[in-house]
Amino acid sequence: MPPSVRIGVAEQFKAAFRRYPTGVAIITAAGPVGLTASSVASVSADPPALSFSVMASSSAHAILEAPSFVVNLLGPGSVALAEAFSAGGGPRFTPDQAWDYLPTGEPVLTTALASLRGVPLDRVPVGTSTLVIAQVDDVLLGPSTGHLVYHNRAYIETPH
């Protein structure tokens, strides 16, 4: 397939997923290190497992190397937090962002809708990204206050 066709498909692929709203999460690991992700998906309920993908960055590399991590599912009121963790150099793990630490060492967002502590089962390189499949060992449920979704390059908050 000629490169010009592939570029067209890549741009159309991005445009297609801009039209598809997704949830927003911050994935954290000991360090502390963290990044914003909109690729989190449930894989299995028995045993509990999830997946997410990350693109190459120093935060992604640290999470890929970590023996465990926490997927913090964000709700309304978390736009500034999502933006801080999606941009290089944004403020991270500040006291006013409501972070605490699990006994196992990972940072956990105390205002998250839910926080899922997992361990990697598999890491699959795909192009410039890596797909992570993880077993969920612990679930902390937070307030069920509404939704935060990412759609067409914008965060949208909806009440409960």
PDB file of C-alpha atoms in Angstrom:
ATOM      1  CA  MET A   1       0.000   0.000   0.000  1.00  0.00           C
ATOM      2  CA  PRO A   2       1.515   3.393  -0.955  1.00  0.00           C
ATOM      3  CA  PRO A   3       2.580   5.602   1.999  1.00  0.00           C
ATOM      4  CA  SER A   4       0.121   8.349   0.992  1.00  0.00           C
ATOM      5  CA  VAL A   5      -2.787   5.932   1.413  1.00  0.00           C
ATOM      6  CA  ARG A   6      -1.511   4.800   4.810  1.00  0.00           C
ATOM      7  CA  ILE A   7      -1.200   8.410   5.979  1.00  0.00           C
ATOM      8  CA  GLY A   8      -4.786   8.994   4.891  1.00  0.00           C
ATOM      9  CA  VAL A   9      -5.949   5.934   6.809  1.00  0.00           C
ATOM     10  CA  ALA A  10      -3.966   7.013   9.892  1.00  0.00           C
ATOM     11  CA  GLU A  11      -5.595  10.454   9.856  1.00  0.00           C
ATOM     12  CA  GLN A  12      -9.037   8.943   9.309  1.00  0.00           C
ATOM     13  CA  PHE A  13      -8.362   6.495  12.146  1.00  0.00           C
ATOM     14  CA  LYS A  14      -7.563   9.394  14.505  1.00  0.00           C
ATOM     15  CA  ALA A  15     -10.653  11.278  13.333  1.00  0.00           C
ATOM     16  CA  ALA A  16     -12.809   8.194  13.931  1.00  0.00           C
ATOM     17  CA  PHE A  17     -11.638   7.846  17.533  1.00  0.00           C
ATOM     18  CA  ARG A  18     -12.075  11.585  18.182  1.00  0.00           C
ATOM     19  CA  ARG A  19     -15.774  10.906  17.578  1.00  0.00           C
ATOM     20  CA  TYR A  20     -15.829   8.108  20.147  1.00  0.00           C
ATOM     21  CA  PRO A  21     -16.083   9.277  23.782  1.00  0.00           C
ATOM     22  CA  THR A  22     -13.992   7.442  26.361  1.00  0.00           C
ATOM     23  CA  GLY A  23     -13.507   7.490  30.088  1.00  0.00           C
ATOM     24  CA  VAL A  24     -10.462   9.164  31.602  1.00  0.00           C
ATOM     25  CA  ALA A  25      -7.969   7.628  34.017  1.00  0.00           C
ATOM     26  CA  ILE A  26      -4.656   8.464  35.591  1.00  0.00           C
ATOM     27  CA  ILE A  27      -2.331   5.496  35.808  1.00  0.00           C
ATOM     28  CA  THR A  28       0.207   5.721  38.623  1.00  0.00           C
ATOM     29  CA  ALA A  29       3.137   3.719  39.926  1.00  0.00           C
ATOM     30  CA  ALA A  30       5.648   4.037  42.745  1.00  0.00           C
ATOM     31  CA  GLY A  31       8.154   6.779  42.153  1.00  0.00           C
ATOM     32  CA  PRO A  32       5.769   8.528  42.037  1.00  0.00           C
ATOM     33  CA  VAL A  33       4.996   8.536  38.330  1.00  0.00           C
ATOM     34  CA  GLY A  34       1.728   8.932  36.463  1.00  0.00           C
ATOM     35  CA  LEU A  35       0.035   9.704  33.178  1.00  0.00           C
ATOM     36  CA  THR A  36      -3.443  10.335  31.806  1.00  0.00           C
ATOM     37  CA  ALA A  37      -5.006   7.571  29.711  1.00  0.00           C
ATOM     38  CA  SER A  38      -8.265   7.240  27.827  1.00  0.00           C
ATOM     39  CA  SER A  39      -7.650   3.671  26.689  1.00  0.00           C
ATOM     40  CA  VAL A  40      -8.666   1.736  29.814  1.00  0.00           C
ATOM     41  CA  ALA A  41     -10.966  -1.226  29.193  1.00  0.00           C
ATOM     42  CA  SER A  42     -12.365  -4.108  31.189  1.00  0.00           C
ATOM     43  CA  VAL A  43     -10.980  -7.417  29.896  1.00  0.00           C
ATOM     44  CA  SER A  44     -12.385 -10.030  32.270  1.00  0.00           C
ATOM     45  CA  ALA A  45     -14.496 -10.164  35.427  1.00  0.00           C
ATOM     46  CA  ASP A  46     -13.265 -13.617  36.440  1.00  0.00           C
ATOM     47  CA  PRO A  47     -10.412 -13.227  37.009  1.00  0.00           C
ATOM     48  CA  PRO A  48     -10.602  -9.416  37.194  1.00  0.00           C
ATOM     49  CA  ALA A  49      -8.423  -7.947  34.439  1.00  0.00           C
ATOM     50  CA  LEU A  50      -8.135  -4.707  32.504  1.00  0.00           C
ATOM     51  CA  SER A  51      -6.116  -3.258  29.669  1.00  0.00           C
ATOM     52  CA  PHE A  52      -4.711   0.117  28.686  1.00  0.00           C
ATOM     53  CA  SER A  53      -2.206   1.431  26.194  1.00  0.00           C
ATOM     54  CA  VAL A  54       0.567   3.974  26.580  1.00  0.00           C
ATOM     55  CA  MET A  55       2.673   5.875  24.084  1.00  0.00           C
ATOM     56  CA  ALA A  56       6.414   6.321  24.486  1.00  0.00           C
ATOM     57  CA  SER A  57       7.315   8.785  27.266  1.00  0.00           C
ATOM     58  CA  SER A  58       9.418   8.697  30.410  1.00  0.00           C
ATOM     59  CA  SER A  59       6.259   8.244  32.515  1.00  0.00           C
ATOM     60  CA  ALA A  60       5.042   5.424  30.268  1.00  0.00           C
ATOM     61  CA  HIS A  61       8.430   3.728  30.451  1.00  0.00           C
ATOM     62  CA  ALA A  62       8.377   3.849  34.261  1.00  0.00           C
ATOM     63  CA  ILE A  63       4.844   2.412  34.377  1.00  0.00           C
ATOM     64  CA  LEU A  64       5.766  -0.338  31.905  1.00  0.00           C
ATOM     65  CA  GLU A  65       8.725  -1.295  34.114  1.00  0.00           C
ATOM     66  CA  ALA A  66       6.770  -1.145  37.386  1.00  0.00           C
ATOM     67  CA  PRO A  67       5.812  -4.415  39.116  1.00  0.00           C
ATOM     68  CA  SER A  68       2.389  -2.906  39.931  1.00  0.00           C
ATOM     69  CA  PHE A  69       0.348   0.232  39.255  1.00  0.00           C
ATOM     70  CA  VAL A  70      -2.984   1.861  40.012  1.00  0.00           C
ATOM     71  CA  VAL A  71      -5.586   2.818  37.420  1.00  0.00           C
ATOM     72  CA  ASN A  72      -7.496   5.768  38.919  1.00  0.00           C
ATOM     73  CA  LEU A  73     -10.831   6.251  37.114  1.00  0.00           C
ATOM     74  CA  LEU A  74     -11.660   9.969  37.075  1.00  0.00           C
ATOM     75  CA  GLY A  75     -14.978  11.684  37.603  1.00  0.00           C
ATOM     76  CA  PRO A  76     -16.222  15.263  37.407  1.00  0.00           C
ATOM     77  CA  GLY A  77     -14.004  17.888  38.972  1.00  0.00           C
ATOM     78  CA  SER A  78     -10.856  16.181  37.678  1.00  0.00           C
ATOM     79  CA  VAL A  79     -10.253  18.032  34.394  1.00  0.00           C
ATOM     80  CA  ALA A  80      -7.292  20.051  35.729  1.00  0.00           C
ATOM     81  CA  LEU A  81      -5.792  16.857  37.125  1.00  0.00           C
ATOM     82  CA  ALA A  82      -6.214  15.005  33.808  1.00  0.00           C
ATOM     83  CA  GLU A  83      -4.614  17.910  31.960  1.00  0.00           C
ATOM     84  CA  ALA A  84      -1.696  18.111  34.409  1.00  0.00           C
ATOM     85  CA  PHE A  85      -0.915  14.417  33.964  1.00  0.00           C
ATOM     86  CA  SER A  86      -1.280  14.535  30.180  1.00  0.00           C
ATOM     87  CA  ALA A  87       1.244  17.339  29.637  1.00  0.00           C
ATOM     88  CA  GLY A  88       4.950  17.151  30.233  1.00  0.00           C
ATOM     89  CA  GLY A  89       5.976  19.332  33.152  1.00  0.00           C
ATOM     90  CA  GLY A  90       2.469  19.681  34.599  1.00  0.00           C
ATOM     91  CA  PRO A  91       2.094  19.740  38.381  1.00  0.00           C
ATOM     92  CA  ARG A  92       1.852  16.169  39.643  1.00  0.00           C
ATOM     93  CA  PHE A  93       1.251  14.582  43.032  1.00  0.00           C
ATOM     94  CA  THR A  94       0.773  17.895  44.813  1.00  0.00           C
ATOM     95  CA  PRO A  95      -0.999  17.910  48.204  1.00  0.00           C
ATOM     96  CA  ASP A  96      -4.012  19.794  46.796  1.00  0.00           C
ATOM     97  CA  GLN A  97      -4.571  17.031  44.198  1.00  0.00           C
ATOM     98  CA  ALA A  98      -5.718  14.582  46.936  1.00  0.00           C
ATOM     99  CA  TRP A  99      -3.050  11.894  46.602  1.00  0.00           C
ATOM    100  CA  ASP A 100      -2.247   9.267  49.186  1.00  0.00           C
ATOM    101  CA  TYR A 101      -0.116   6.106  49.062  1.00  0.00           C
ATOM    102  CA  LEU A 102      -1.189   2.500  49.305  1.00  0.00           C
ATOM    103  CA  PRO A 103       0.744   0.263  51.719  1.00  0.00           C
ATOM    104  CA  THR A 104       2.293  -1.301  48.584  1.00  0.00           C
ATOM    105  CA  GLY A 105       3.817   2.089  47.594  1.00  0.00           C
ATOM    106  CA  GLU A 106       1.684   3.212  44.653  1.00  0.00           C
ATOM    107  CA  PRO A 107       0.054   6.650  44.676  1.00  0.00           C
ATOM    108  CA  VAL A 108      -3.747   6.554  44.762  1.00  0.00           C
ATOM    109  CA  LEU A 109      -6.140   9.422  44.011  1.00  0.00           C
ATOM    110  CA  THR A 110      -8.538   9.667  46.956  1.00  0.00           C
ATOM    111  CA  THR A 111     -11.224  11.437  44.887  1.00  0.00           C
ATOM    112  CA  ALA A 112     -11.276   8.867  42.055  1.00  0.00           C
ATOM    113  CA  LEU A 113     -14.532   7.116  41.177  1.00  0.00           C
ATOM    114  CA  ALA A 114     -12.539   3.923  41.619  1.00  0.00           C
ATOM    115  CA  SER A 115      -8.893   2.938  41.898  1.00  0.00           C
ATOM    116  CA  LEU A 116      -7.793  -0.459  40.643  1.00  0.00           C
ATOM    117  CA  ARG A 117      -4.407  -1.814  41.712  1.00  0.00           C
ATOM    118  CA  GLY A 118      -3.016  -4.224  39.175  1.00  0.00           C
ATOM    119  CA  VAL A 119      -0.004  -6.225  38.155  1.00  0.00           C
ATOM    120  CA  PRO A 120       0.981  -6.675  34.510  1.00  0.00           C
ATOM    121  CA  LEU A 121       0.176  -9.992  32.871  1.00  0.00           C
ATOM    122  CA  ASP A 122       1.420  -9.007  29.420  1.00  0.00           C
ATOM    123  CA  ARG A 123       2.877  -6.044  27.565  1.00  0.00           C
ATOM    124  CA  VAL A 124       2.404  -6.036  23.797  1.00  0.00           C
ATOM    125  CA  PRO A 125       4.282  -3.498  21.649  1.00  0.00           C
ATOM    126  CA  VAL A 126       2.056  -2.156  18.850  1.00  0.00           C
ATOM    127  CA  GLY A 127       3.595   0.519  16.631  1.00  0.00           C
ATOM    128  CA  THR A 128       4.499   3.495  18.829  1.00  0.00           C
ATOM    129  CA  SER A 129       2.372   2.256  21.742  1.00  0.00           C
ATOM    130  CA  THR A 130       2.357  -0.616  24.205  1.00  0.00           C
ATOM    131  CA  LEU A 131      -0.789  -2.475  25.205  1.00  0.00           C
ATOM    132  CA  VAL A 132      -0.771  -3.559  28.856  1.00  0.00           C
ATOM    133  CA  ILE A 133      -3.002  -6.356  30.131  1.00  0.00           C
ATOM    134  CA  ALA A 134      -3.175  -6.464  33.918  1.00  0.00           C
ATOM    135  CA  GLN A 135      -4.641  -8.591  36.658  1.00  0.00           C
ATOM    136  CA  VAL A 136      -6.596  -6.487  39.164  1.00  0.00           C
ATOM    137  CA  ASP A 137      -5.687  -7.382  42.748  1.00  0.00           C
ATOM    138  CA  ASP A 138      -7.431  -4.584  44.667  1.00  0.00           C
ATOM    139  CA  VAL A 139     -10.372  -2.251  44.001  1.00  0.00           C
ATOM    140  CA  LEU A 140     -11.055   0.896  46.005  1.00  0.00           C
ATOM    141  CA  LEU A 141     -14.447   2.441  45.282  1.00  0.00           C
ATOM    142  CA  GLY A 142     -14.780   6.201  45.669  1.00  0.00           C
ATOM    143  CA  PRO A 143     -17.751   8.523  45.352  1.00  0.00           C
ATOM    144  CA  SER A 144     -20.115   7.879  42.458  1.00  0.00           C
ATOM    145  CA  THR A 145     -20.536  11.520  41.494  1.00  0.00           C
ATOM    146  CA  GLY A 146     -20.910  11.543  37.711  1.00  0.00           C
ATOM    147  CA  HIS A 147     -18.697  11.102  34.686  1.00  0.00           C
ATOM    148  CA  LEU A 148     -15.640  12.542  32.996  1.00  0.00           C
ATOM    149  CA  VAL A 149     -15.230  11.628  29.343  1.00  0.00           C
ATOM    150  CA  TYR A 150     -12.782  12.612  26.644  1.00  0.00           C
ATOM    151  CA  HIS A 151     -14.398  13.398  23.299  1.00  0.00           C
ATOM    152  CA  ASN A 152     -13.077  15.225  20.241  1.00  0.00           C
ATOM    153  CA  ARG A 153      -9.982  16.462  22.118  1.00  0.00           C
ATOM    154  CA  ALA A 154     -12.029  17.904  25.006  1.00  0.00           C
ATOM    155  CA  TYR A 155     -12.963  16.804  28.508  1.00  0.00           C
ATOM    156  CA  ILE A 156     -16.694  16.699  29.249  1.00  0.00           C
ATOM    157  CA  GLU A 157     -18.067  16.468  32.785  1.00  0.00           C
ATOM    158  CA  THR A 158     -21.557  15.188  33.466  1.00  0.00           C
ATOM    159  CA  PRO A 159     -23.295  15.075  36.830  1.00  0.00           C
ATOM    160  CA  HIS A 160     -24.582  11.874  38.354  1.00  0.00           C
TER     161      HIS A 160
END
